[in-house]
mmCIF file of C-alpha atoms in Angstrom:
data_model
loop_
_atom_site.group_PDB
_atom_site.id
_atom_site.type_symbol
_atom_site.label_atom_id
_atom_site.label_comp_id
_atom_site.label_asym_id
_atom_site.label_seq_id
_atom_site.Cartn_x
_atom_site.Cartn_y
_atom_site.Cartn_z
ATOM 1 C CA MET P 274 -71.662 -135.810 57.101
ATOM 2 C CA TYR P 275 -74.943 -137.518 56.682
ATOM 3 C CA SER P 276 -75.185 -138.802 60.311
ATOM 4 C CA ILE P 277 -75.595 -135.076 61.578
ATOM 5 C CA GLY P 278 -78.490 -134.426 59.503
ATOM 6 C CA VAL P 279 -80.071 -137.890 60.707
ATOM 7 C CA LEU P 280 -79.558 -136.733 64.139
ATOM 8 C CA GLU P 281 -81.067 -133.210 63.776
ATOM 9 C CA ALA P 282 -83.903 -134.680 62.095
ATOM 10 C CA ALA P 283 -84.394 -136.965 65.034
ATOM 11 C CA VAL P 284 -83.926 -134.071 67.426
ATOM 12 C CA ASP P 285 -86.534 -132.120 65.707
ATOM 13 C CA ALA P 286 -89.160 -135.397 66.033
ATOM 14 C CA PHE P 287 -88.237 -135.662 69.695
ATOM 15 C CA CYS P 288 -88.956 -131.632 70.343
ATOM 16 C CA ALA P 289 -92.444 -132.152 68.463
ATOM 17 C CA ASP P 290 -93.511 -135.301 70.088
ATOM 18 C CA ALA P 291 -96.226 -134.806 72.575
ATOM 19 C CA VAL P 292 -95.547 -135.248 76.364
ATOM 20 C CA ASP P 293 -98.922 -134.346 77.841
ATOM 21 C CA ALA P 294 -99.897 -137.934 78.166
ATOM 22 C CA LEU P 295 -97.092 -138.959 79.968
ATOM 23 C CA SER P 296 -97.329 -139.781 83.757
ATOM 24 C CA ALA P 297 -94.464 -138.482 86.320
ATOM 25 C CA ALA P 298 -93.046 -141.991 86.340
ATOM 26 C CA GLU P 299 -92.801 -142.165 82.340
ATOM 27 C CA THR P 300 -91.445 -138.706 82.359
ATOM 28 C CA LEU P 301 -88.510 -139.564 84.522
ATOM 29 C CA VAL P 302 -87.813 -142.508 82.278
ATOM 30 C CA VAL P 303 -87.628 -140.207 79.155
ATOM 31 C CA LEU P 304 -85.595 -137.877 81.054
ATOM 32 C CA ALA P 305 -83.101 -140.395 82.089
ATOM 33 C CA ARG P 306 -82.969 -141.642 78.547
ATOM 34 C CA LEU P 307 -82.542 -138.023 77.391
ATOM 35 C CA GLU P 308 -79.535 -137.605 79.846
ATOM 36 C CA VAL P 309 -77.510 -140.649 78.346
ATOM 37 C CA VAL P 310 -78.278 -139.340 75.017
ATOM 38 C CA GLN P 311 -76.988 -135.999 75.753
ATOM 39 C CA ARG P 312 -73.801 -137.248 77.581
ATOM 40 C CA ARG P 313 -73.066 -139.629 74.498
ATOM 41 C CA LEU P 314 -73.342 -136.671 72.380
ATOM 42 C CA GLY P 315 -71.099 -134.762 74.688
ATOM 43 C CA ALA P 316 -68.334 -137.554 74.410
ATOM 44 C CA ALA P 317 -68.668 -137.638 70.605
ATOM 45 C CA GLY P 318 -68.374 -133.937 70.363
ATOM 46 C CA LEU P 319 -64.992 -134.088 72.566
ATOM 47 C CA GLY P 320 -63.611 -136.687 70.158
ATOM 48 C CA LEU P 321 -64.033 -133.947 67.511
ATOM 49 C CA VAL P 322 -62.021 -131.202 69.302
ATOM 50 C CA PRO P 323 -58.683 -132.837 68.495
ATOM 51 C CA ARG P 324 -59.224 -132.935 64.802
ATOM 52 C CA VAL P 325 -59.758 -129.083 64.950
ATOM 53 C CA ILE P 326 -56.768 -128.707 66.900
ATOM 54 C CA THR P 327 -54.349 -130.763 65.078
ATOM 55 C CA GLN P 328 -55.572 -130.076 61.322
ATOM 56 C CA ALA P 329 -55.451 -126.318 61.420
ATOM 57 C CA SER P 330 -53.801 -123.172 63.558
ATOM 58 C CA PRO P 331 -56.095 -120.912 65.182
ATOM 59 C CA VAL P 332 -55.084 -118.211 62.557
ATOM 60 C CA GLU P 333 -56.267 -120.457 59.493
ATOM 61 C CA LEU P 334 -59.618 -120.798 61.594
ATOM 62 C CA GLY P 335 -60.272 -117.039 61.983
ATOM 63 C CA GLY P 336 -58.772 -116.887 65.987
ATOM 64 C CA THR P 337 -56.186 -116.050 68.087
ATOM 65 C CA SER P 338 -56.068 -119.457 69.733
ATOM 66 C CA HIS P 339 -58.223 -122.719 69.370
ATOM 67 C CA ALA P 340 -59.989 -121.746 72.497
ATOM 68 C CA ASP P 341 -60.892 -118.667 70.861
ATOM 69 C CA VAL P 342 -61.916 -120.392 67.764
ATOM 70 C CA LEU P 343 -64.376 -122.762 69.529
ATOM 71 C CA SER P 344 -65.674 -119.798 71.685
ATOM 72 C CA ARG P 345 -66.635 -117.870 68.577
ATOM 73 C CA ARG P 346 -67.758 -120.790 66.336
ATOM 74 C CA LEU P 347 -69.779 -122.778 69.211
ATOM 75 C CA HIS P 348 -71.096 -119.525 70.856
ATOM 76 C CA ILE P 349 -69.649 -120.302 74.137
ATOM 77 C CA SER P 350 -67.293 -118.632 76.716
ATOM 78 C CA LYS P 351 -63.610 -118.952 76.578
ATOM 79 C CA GLY P 352 -63.514 -120.746 79.863
ATOM 80 C CA ALA P 353 -65.784 -123.584 78.795
ATOM 81 C CA ALA P 354 -63.846 -123.851 75.366
ATOM 82 C CA ARG P 355 -60.656 -124.266 77.373
ATOM 83 C CA ARG P 356 -62.389 -126.814 79.727
ATOM 84 C CA ARG P 357 -63.387 -128.958 76.335
ATOM 85 C CA ILE P 358 -60.035 -128.799 75.127
ATOM 86 C CA ALA P 359 -58.594 -129.912 78.272
ATOM 87 C CA ASP P 360 -61.421 -132.835 78.544
ATOM 88 C CA ALA P 361 -60.501 -133.845 75.096
ATOM 89 C CA GLU P 362 -56.907 -134.046 75.875
ATOM 90 C CA GLN P 363 -57.811 -136.760 78.558
ATOM 91 C CA LEU P 364 -60.944 -138.575 77.020
ATOM 92 C CA ALA P 365 -60.463 -138.511 73.306
ATOM 93 C CA PRO P 366 -58.183 -140.804 71.575
ATOM 94 C CA ARG P 367 -54.581 -139.931 70.985
ATOM 95 C CA ARG P 368 -52.457 -140.284 68.005
ATOM 96 C CA ALA P 369 -48.974 -140.996 68.072
ATOM 97 C CA VAL P 370 -46.257 -139.320 65.992
ATOM 98 C CA THR P 371 -46.095 -142.461 63.801
ATOM 99 C CA GLY P 372 -49.924 -142.286 63.118
ATOM 100 C CA GLU P 373 -50.851 -144.883 65.559
ATOM 101 C CA VAL P 374 -54.209 -144.499 67.360
ATOM 102 C CA LEU P 375 -53.598 -144.598 71.184
ATOM 103 C CA ALA P 376 -56.051 -144.883 74.069
ATOM 104 C CA PRO P 377 -57.358 -141.851 75.963
ATOM 105 C CA VAL P 378 -55.178 -140.891 79.075
ATOM 106 C CA LEU P 379 -58.163 -141.940 81.186
ATOM 107 C CA PRO P 380 -59.571 -144.665 79.060
ATOM 108 C CA ASN P 381 -62.255 -146.248 81.561
ATOM 109 C CA VAL P 382 -63.544 -142.805 82.217
ATOM 110 C CA ALA P 383 -63.873 -142.186 78.594
ATOM 111 C CA ALA P 384 -65.535 -145.416 77.736
ATOM 112 C CA ALA P 385 -68.026 -144.693 80.578
ATOM 113 C CA PHE P 386 -68.577 -141.186 79.410
ATOM 114 C CA ALA P 387 -69.383 -142.535 75.809
ATOM 115 C CA ARG P 388 -71.685 -144.850 77.082
ATOM 116 C CA GLY P 389 -73.526 -142.448 78.904
ATOM 117 C CA GLU P 390 -73.052 -143.654 82.215
ATOM 118 C CA ILE P 391 -71.385 -140.652 83.523
ATOM 119 C CA GLY P 392 -71.464 -136.836 83.110
ATOM 120 C CA ASP P 393 -69.338 -133.834 83.211
ATOM 121 C CA GLU P 394 -69.633 -133.712 87.086
ATOM 122 C CA HIS P 395 -68.105 -136.977 87.306
ATOM 123 C CA VAL P 396 -65.433 -136.344 84.655
ATOM 124 C CA ARG P 397 -64.596 -132.850 86.493
ATOM 125 C CA ILE P 398 -64.308 -134.890 89.984
ATOM 126 C CA VAL P 399 -62.014 -137.581 88.325
ATOM 127 C CA ARG P 400 -59.809 -134.941 86.448
ATOM 128 C CA GLN P 401 -59.254 -132.963 89.785
ATOM 129 C CA PHE P 402 -58.443 -135.972 91.621
ATOM 130 C CA PHE P 403 -55.356 -136.734 89.138
ATOM 131 C CA ASP P 404 -54.605 -133.120 89.133
ATOM 132 C CA LYS P 405 -53.917 -133.352 93.031
ATOM 133 C CA LEU P 406 -52.118 -137.016 92.995
ATOM 134 C CA PRO P 407 -48.453 -136.625 93.355
ATOM 135 C CA VAL P 408 -46.229 -137.303 90.363
ATOM 136 C CA VAL P 409 -44.254 -140.205 92.522
ATOM 137 C CA VAL P 410 -47.367 -142.328 92.378
ATOM 138 C CA ASP P 411 -46.442 -145.110 89.845
ATOM 139 C CA ALA P 412 -48.035 -145.724 86.680
ATOM 140 C CA PRO P 413 -49.640 -149.263 87.603
ATOM 141 C CA THR P 414 -51.311 -147.360 90.750
ATOM 142 C CA ARG P 415 -52.589 -144.624 88.657
ATOM 143 C CA GLU P 416 -54.264 -147.049 86.295
ATOM 144 C CA ALA P 417 -55.916 -148.960 88.891
ATOM 145 C CA ALA P 418 -57.227 -145.829 90.647
ATOM 146 C CA GLU P 419 -58.684 -144.615 87.165
ATOM 147 C CA GLN P 420 -60.494 -147.976 86.608
ATOM 148 C CA GLN P 421 -61.876 -147.881 90.368
ATOM 149 C CA LEU P 422 -62.887 -144.256 89.832
ATOM 150 C CA ALA P 423 -64.623 -144.903 86.798
ATOM 151 C CA THR P 424 -66.350 -148.010 88.221
ATOM 152 C CA MET P 425 -67.531 -145.840 91.087
ATOM 153 C CA ALA P 426 -68.863 -142.936 88.941
ATOM 154 C CA ALA P 427 -71.073 -145.189 86.810
ATOM 155 C CA GLN P 428 -72.457 -146.645 89.911
ATOM 156 C CA PHE P 429 -72.912 -143.308 92.119
ATOM 157 C CA GLY P 430 -73.634 -139.796 91.822
ATOM 158 C CA PRO P 431 -71.182 -136.903 91.993
ATOM 159 C CA GLU P 432 -71.362 -136.455 95.623
ATOM 160 C CA HIS P 433 -70.759 -140.198 96.659
ATOM 161 C CA LEU P 434 -67.803 -140.165 93.818
ATOM 162 C CA ARG P 435 -66.168 -137.206 95.523
ATOM 163 C CA VAL P 436 -66.171 -138.637 98.881
ATOM 164 C CA GLY P 437 -64.456 -141.833 97.208
ATOM 165 C CA ALA P 438 -62.190 -139.974 95.302
ATOM 166 C CA ASP P 439 -61.037 -138.375 98.697
ATOM 167 C CA ARG P 440 -60.860 -141.263 100.494
ATOM 168 C CA MET P 441 -58.506 -142.932 97.667
ATOM 169 C CA MET P 442 -56.471 -139.948 97.806
ATOM 170 C CA ALA P 443 -56.108 -140.293 101.596
ATOM 171 C CA LEU P 444 -54.788 -143.798 101.127
ATOM 172 C CA LEU P 445 -52.490 -143.114 98.147
ATOM 173 C CA ASN P 446 -50.889 -140.055 99.688
ATOM 174 C CA PRO P 447 -51.605 -140.550 103.516
ATOM 175 C CA ASP P 448 -48.710 -138.133 104.351
ATOM 176 C CA GLY P 449 -50.033 -135.291 102.127
ATOM 177 C CA GLN P 450 -46.442 -135.167 100.583
ATOM 178 C CA PHE P 451 -46.254 -133.174 97.609
ATOM 179 C CA CYS P 452 -42.930 -132.235 95.409
ATOM 180 C CA ASP P 453 -41.846 -129.042 93.597
ATOM 181 C CA THR P 454 -43.291 -130.543 90.323
ATOM 182 C CA ASP P 455 -46.627 -130.914 92.136
ATOM 183 C CA ARG P 456 -46.758 -127.523 93.178
ATOM 184 C CA ALA P 457 -45.531 -126.004 89.808
ATOM 185 C CA ARG P 458 -48.187 -127.880 88.137
ATOM 186 C CA ARG P 459 -50.999 -126.721 90.257
ATOM 187 C CA ARG P 460 -50.005 -123.125 90.893
ATOM 188 C CA GLY P 461 -51.978 -120.225 89.188
ATOM 189 C CA ILE P 462 -54.194 -117.195 89.438
ATOM 190 C CA SER P 463 -57.375 -116.506 87.891
ATOM 191 C CA ILE P 464 -59.287 -113.212 87.515
ATOM 192 C CA GLY P 465 -62.965 -113.198 86.417
ATOM 193 C CA GLN P 466 -65.043 -111.043 84.424
ATOM 194 C CA GLN P 467 -65.698 -107.678 85.999
ATOM 195 C CA GLY P 468 -69.305 -107.711 87.600
ATOM 196 C CA PHE P 469 -71.852 -105.170 87.027
ATOM 197 C CA ASP P 470 -70.612 -103.275 90.166
ATOM 198 C CA GLY P 471 -67.108 -103.368 88.799
ATOM 199 C CA MET P 472 -65.833 -105.973 91.231
ATOM 200 C CA SER P 473 -63.725 -108.839 90.034
ATOM 201 C CA PRO P 474 -63.586 -112.354 91.481
ATOM 202 C CA ILE P 475 -60.127 -113.937 91.984
ATOM 203 C CA SER P 476 -59.210 -117.294 92.827
ATOM 204 C CA GLY P 477 -56.110 -119.907 92.446
ATOM 205 C CA LEU P 478 -53.198 -121.548 94.310
ATOM 206 C CA LEU P 479 -50.095 -119.767 95.203
ATOM 207 C CA ASP P 480 -46.851 -121.864 95.615
ATOM 208 C CA PRO P 481 -44.997 -121.483 98.966
ATOM 209 C CA GLU P 482 -42.212 -119.105 97.495
ATOM 210 C CA THR P 483 -44.997 -116.501 96.406
ATOM 211 C CA ARG P 484 -47.016 -117.111 99.550
ATOM 212 C CA ALA P 485 -43.953 -115.910 101.488
ATOM 213 C CA TYR P 486 -43.489 -112.939 99.310
ATOM 214 C CA LEU P 487 -47.285 -112.052 99.827
ATOM 215 C CA ASP P 488 -46.904 -112.600 103.509
ATOM 216 C CA ALA P 489 -44.104 -110.007 103.730
ATOM 217 C CA VAL P 490 -46.003 -107.346 101.949
ATOM 218 C CA PHE P 491 -49.090 -107.897 103.870
ATOM 219 C CA THR P 492 -47.188 -108.043 107.322
ATOM 220 C CA LYS P 493 -46.253 -104.289 106.432
ATOM 221 C CA LEU P 494 -48.767 -102.852 104.161
ATOM 222 C CA ALA P 495 -51.787 -104.887 105.632
ATOM 223 C CA ALA P 496 -51.290 -103.886 109.423
ATOM 224 C CA PRO P 497 -54.124 -101.809 110.926
ATOM 225 C CA GLY P 498 -53.824 -98.386 109.917
ATOM 226 C CA MET P 499 -51.618 -98.890 106.792
ATOM 227 C CA CYS P 500 -52.970 -97.902 103.465
ATOM 228 C CA ASN P 501 -56.197 -96.848 104.739
ATOM 229 C CA PRO P 502 -58.098 -95.223 101.806
ATOM 230 C CA ASN P 503 -60.584 -93.729 104.302
ATOM 231 C CA ASP P 504 -57.859 -91.728 105.925
ATOM 232 C CA GLN P 505 -57.260 -88.152 104.246
ATOM 233 C CA THR P 506 -53.434 -89.174 103.954
ATOM 234 C CA PRO P 507 -53.140 -92.923 103.671
ATOM 235 C CA VAL P 508 -49.935 -94.151 105.344
ATOM 236 C CA VAL P 509 -47.853 -96.133 102.973
ATOM 237 C CA ASP P 510 -44.183 -95.961 104.808
ATOM 238 C CA GLY P 511 -43.346 -95.897 108.177
ATOM 239 C CA GLU P 512 -45.545 -96.763 110.938
ATOM 240 C CA PRO P 513 -49.263 -95.699 111.495
ATOM 241 C CA THR P 514 -49.886 -93.763 114.533
ATOM 242 C CA PRO P 515 -51.820 -95.696 117.208
ATOM 243 C CA GLU P 516 -55.026 -93.379 116.725
ATOM 244 C CA ALA P 517 -54.806 -94.573 113.191
ATOM 245 C CA ALA P 518 -54.736 -98.122 113.858
ATOM 246 C CA GLU P 519 -57.277 -98.041 116.601
ATOM 247 C CA SER P 520 -59.612 -96.343 114.434
ATOM 248 C CA ASP P 521 -59.019 -98.760 111.411
ATOM 249 C CA ARG P 522 -62.335 -100.475 110.819
ATOM 250 C CA ARG P 523 -61.644 -102.589 107.635
ATOM 251 C CA SER P 524 -61.722 -106.511 107.920
ATOM 252 C CA SER P 525 -58.662 -108.613 107.434
ATOM 253 C CA ALA P 526 -59.595 -109.204 103.873
ATOM 254 C CA GLN P 527 -60.031 -105.478 103.226
ATOM 255 C CA ARG P 528 -56.835 -104.682 104.319
ATOM 256 C CA HIS P 529 -55.169 -107.394 102.363
ATOM 257 C CA HIS P 530 -57.039 -105.956 99.170
ATOM 258 C CA ASP P 531 -55.930 -102.362 100.172
ATOM 259 C CA ALA P 532 -52.148 -103.510 100.676
ATOM 260 C CA LEU P 533 -52.003 -105.273 97.108
ATOM 261 C CA ARG P 534 -53.264 -102.177 95.538
ATOM 262 C CA ALA P 535 -50.886 -100.070 97.106
ATOM 263 C CA CYS P 536 -48.160 -102.381 96.250
ATOM 264 C CA LEU P 537 -49.254 -102.461 92.745
ATOM 265 C CA ARG P 538 -49.433 -98.994 92.221
ATOM 266 C CA SER P 539 -45.856 -98.354 93.938
ATOM 267 C CA THR P 540 -44.649 -100.869 91.548
ATOM 268 C CA LEU P 541 -46.121 -99.184 88.438
ATOM 269 C CA ALA P 542 -45.231 -95.677 89.404
ATOM 270 C CA SER P 543 -41.605 -96.950 90.090
ATOM 271 C CA GLY P 544 -41.002 -97.618 86.320
ATOM 272 C CA ASP P 545 -39.158 -100.785 87.207
ATOM 273 C CA LEU P 546 -41.620 -102.944 84.782
ATOM 274 C CA GLY P 547 -39.854 -101.580 81.766
ATOM 275 C CA SER P 548 -41.997 -101.353 78.463
ATOM 276 C CA HIS P 549 -44.455 -103.521 76.638
ATOM 277 C CA HIS P 550 -45.223 -103.298 73.200
ATOM 278 C CA GLY P 551 -43.030 -100.124 72.992
ATOM 279 C CA LEU P 552 -44.920 -98.493 75.985
ATOM 280 C CA PRO P 553 -43.886 -97.864 79.490
ATOM 281 C CA VAL P 554 -46.131 -100.356 81.743
ATOM 282 C CA SER P 555 -48.841 -98.062 82.634
ATOM 283 C CA VAL P 556 -52.456 -97.615 83.188
ATOM 284 C CA ILE P 557 -53.933 -96.154 79.964
ATOM 285 C CA VAL P 558 -57.253 -94.772 80.469
ATOM 286 C CA THR P 559 -59.981 -93.504 77.685
ATOM 287 C CA THR P 560 -62.532 -90.973 78.706
ATOM 288 C CA THR P 561 -64.095 -87.918 77.135
ATOM 289 C CA LEU P 562 -63.914 -84.234 78.373
ATOM 290 C CA ALA P 563 -67.457 -84.232 79.621
ATOM 291 C CA GLU P 564 -66.811 -87.019 81.727
ATOM 292 C CA ILE P 565 -63.800 -85.402 83.447
ATOM 293 C CA GLU P 566 -65.700 -82.133 83.978
ATOM 294 C CA ASP P 567 -68.723 -83.940 85.286
ATOM 295 C CA ALA P 568 -66.427 -86.432 87.356
ATOM 296 C CA ALA P 569 -69.158 -88.988 86.509
ATOM 297 C CA GLY P 570 -69.192 -91.952 84.044
ATOM 298 C CA ILE P 571 -66.953 -94.996 83.290
ATOM 299 C CA ALA P 572 -63.629 -94.889 81.670
ATOM 300 C CA ILE P 573 -61.919 -97.790 79.775
ATOM 301 C CA THR P 574 -58.416 -99.061 80.454
ATOM 302 C CA GLY P 575 -56.038 -100.527 77.878
ATOM 303 C CA GLY P 576 -56.928 -103.929 79.582
ATOM 304 C CA GLY P 577 -60.512 -103.430 79.143
ATOM 305 C CA THR P 578 -61.321 -102.727 82.685
ATOM 306 C CA ARG P 579 -64.019 -100.263 83.565
ATOM 307 C CA LEU P 580 -63.140 -97.669 85.777
ATOM 308 C CA PRO P 581 -65.257 -95.060 87.612
ATOM 309 C CA MET P 582 -64.619 -91.513 87.130
ATOM 310 C CA ARG P 583 -63.507 -90.975 90.742
ATOM 311 C CA ASP P 584 -61.166 -93.811 90.520
ATOM 312 C CA VAL P 585 -59.684 -92.073 87.474
ATOM 313 C CA ILE P 586 -59.165 -88.716 89.159
ATOM 314 C CA ARG P 587 -57.671 -90.385 92.145
ATOM 315 C CA MET P 588 -55.220 -92.665 90.198
ATOM 316 C CA ALA P 589 -53.988 -89.708 88.328
ATOM 317 C CA THR P 590 -52.604 -88.333 91.719
ATOM 318 C CA HIS P 591 -50.292 -91.316 92.276
ATOM 319 C CA ALA P 592 -48.510 -92.068 89.035
ATOM 320 C CA HIS P 593 -48.158 -90.501 85.459
ATOM 321 C CA HIS P 594 -50.799 -92.201 83.447
ATOM 322 C CA TYR P 595 -51.315 -91.971 79.779
ATOM 323 C CA LEU P 596 -54.763 -90.390 79.606
ATOM 324 C CA SER P 597 -56.416 -89.934 75.938
ATOM 325 C CA ILE P 598 -59.149 -87.575 75.908
ATOM 326 C CA PHE P 599 -61.848 -87.369 73.204
ATOM 327 C CA ASP P 600 -64.598 -84.609 72.494
ATOM 328 C CA ASP P 601 -68.307 -85.698 72.710
ATOM 329 C CA ASN P 602 -67.874 -86.782 68.958
ATOM 330 C CA GLY P 603 -65.128 -89.307 69.764
ATOM 331 C CA ARG P 604 -62.706 -87.863 67.591
ATOM 332 C CA PRO P 605 -59.035 -89.344 68.080
ATOM 333 C CA LEU P 606 -55.820 -87.552 67.746
ATOM 334 C CA HIS P 607 -54.796 -87.838 63.890
ATOM 335 C CA LEU P 608 -51.340 -89.103 63.567
ATOM 336 C CA GLY P 609 -49.168 -90.340 60.601
ATOM 337 C CA ARG P 610 -49.442 -94.145 59.958
ATOM 338 C CA SER P 611 -46.564 -94.386 57.372
ATOM 339 C CA LYS P 612 -44.254 -96.024 59.551
ATOM 340 C CA ARG P 613 -44.050 -99.696 59.689
ATOM 341 C CA ILE P 614 -43.420 -99.870 63.428
ATOM 342 C CA ALA P 615 -45.932 -97.957 65.517
ATOM 343 C CA SER P 616 -44.635 -95.218 67.908
ATOM 344 C CA ALA P 617 -45.394 -94.871 71.564
ATOM 345 C CA ASP P 618 -47.832 -92.048 70.767
ATOM 346 C CA GLN P 619 -49.601 -93.921 67.859
ATOM 347 C CA ARG P 620 -50.100 -96.989 70.216
ATOM 348 C CA ILE P 621 -51.606 -94.903 72.868
ATOM 349 C CA VAL P 622 -54.126 -93.356 70.608
ATOM 350 C CA LEU P 623 -54.873 -96.710 68.869
ATOM 351 C CA HIS P 624 -55.660 -97.904 72.752
ATOM 352 C CA ALA P 625 -57.653 -95.008 73.135
ATOM 353 C CA LYS P 626 -59.634 -94.964 69.883
ATOM 354 C CA SER P 627 -60.858 -98.699 70.112
ATOM 355 C CA ARG P 628 -61.857 -98.161 73.779
ATOM 356 C CA SER P 629 -59.322 -101.221 74.561
ATOM 357 C CA SER P 630 -60.910 -103.241 71.832
ATOM 358 C CA PRO P 631 -60.846 -103.049 68.102
ATOM 359 C CA SER P 632 -64.031 -104.681 67.673
ATOM 360 C CA PRO P 633 -66.877 -105.173 69.971
ATOM 361 C CA LEU P 634 -66.645 -107.885 72.875
ATOM 362 C CA SER P 635 -62.903 -108.980 71.343
ATOM 363 C CA ARG P 636 -59.852 -109.103 73.250
ATOM 364 C CA SER P 637 -58.223 -106.026 74.803
ATOM 365 C CA CYS P 638 -55.618 -104.162 72.956
ATOM 366 C CA CYS P 639 -52.781 -104.656 75.592
ATOM 367 C CA TRP P 640 -52.901 -108.162 74.674
ATOM 368 C CA SER P 641 -52.355 -107.551 70.814
ATOM 369 C CA SER P 642 -49.678 -106.144 68.605
ATOM 370 C CA THR P 643 -49.590 -103.277 66.076
ATOM 371 C CA ASP P 644 -49.018 -104.336 62.278
ATOM 372 C CA HIS P 645 -48.775 -102.269 59.238
ATOM 373 C CA SER P 646 -50.650 -103.305 55.983
ATOM 374 C CA PRO P 647 -50.071 -100.416 53.117
ATOM 375 C CA PRO P 648 -53.490 -100.720 51.613
ATOM 376 C CA ARG P 649 -55.674 -100.111 54.928
ATOM 377 C CA HIS P 650 -55.351 -98.621 58.285
ATOM 378 C CA TRP P 651 -53.807 -100.010 61.316
ATOM 379 C CA PHE P 652 -55.210 -103.342 62.359
ATOM 380 C CA TRP P 653 -54.635 -105.448 65.653
#
């Protein structure tokens, strides 16, 4: 592709250009023009994403999903890769089954983005608007709203566009009426990456039924005095004593957290979840004998979660966990690998041997399957 070479040469020339002689006003002009160029390039990049998705499978491209492929090749996070794919689905031209080229789902927004008049923030606000718009709103009204939002986005910044989008939503759905389809489309829970302190952010939207279940659980287990980890023997059944309830200094959010933990722990211990990839649904923890003896260090679960050793020891008192222990040399158990289907013991050791991942920074083993290749060892 000849044009990409020309573009790279132009970028090199721009980066080498002297800017010391520019005044503040002239620098602002350059920044504004540069912003337009970056937006146009971003729009052009989105137009290439569907070609990657439609012309080859993720496996052919060396990944487990198209988001994984983009993440690896473009050196971006999977979240950013998924957002690009979602943006491309709305802003890139489509192709019908017959081969006919169709306009983007958001044609006016896509055109403004391609001209560099709007940026990623504008696009995000418009997409959020249509995500919240009830399905009962007819197509002509949606098309008119999209055109008006694109015009507003080209004239105003993201803050003012958000205000305008909220007012338009109030006009199109004054009673705030949503159907089951709307709620089903928006439901979801996301858990972010663990921070340096081991804590994980959580966000999302619950549908009414899930909220009702959660309320019932919290009414019981999140009451003051229930499931309090500060108690020597936390109360998980029956009623807490008045003294335990009165001495409970946890916030409401902390009680909810502890109640959810107790509920999940009880569910795992019950065995009602059956099996996954041939193993009972359990917490598989990898650690070393030295770490257990010292009660210090970090263990890794089959899902890739980092667990402080104190938590590992405490968890072992509540349920039957598969604990794979290695010596200081990291030697795993040696099991036969001649079977075409991995046994439960082999799966446990493979979890432990790879410390939740068969290669550095790749997906955790609990989301992978085990295959057999005669000339090689097991791979995931």
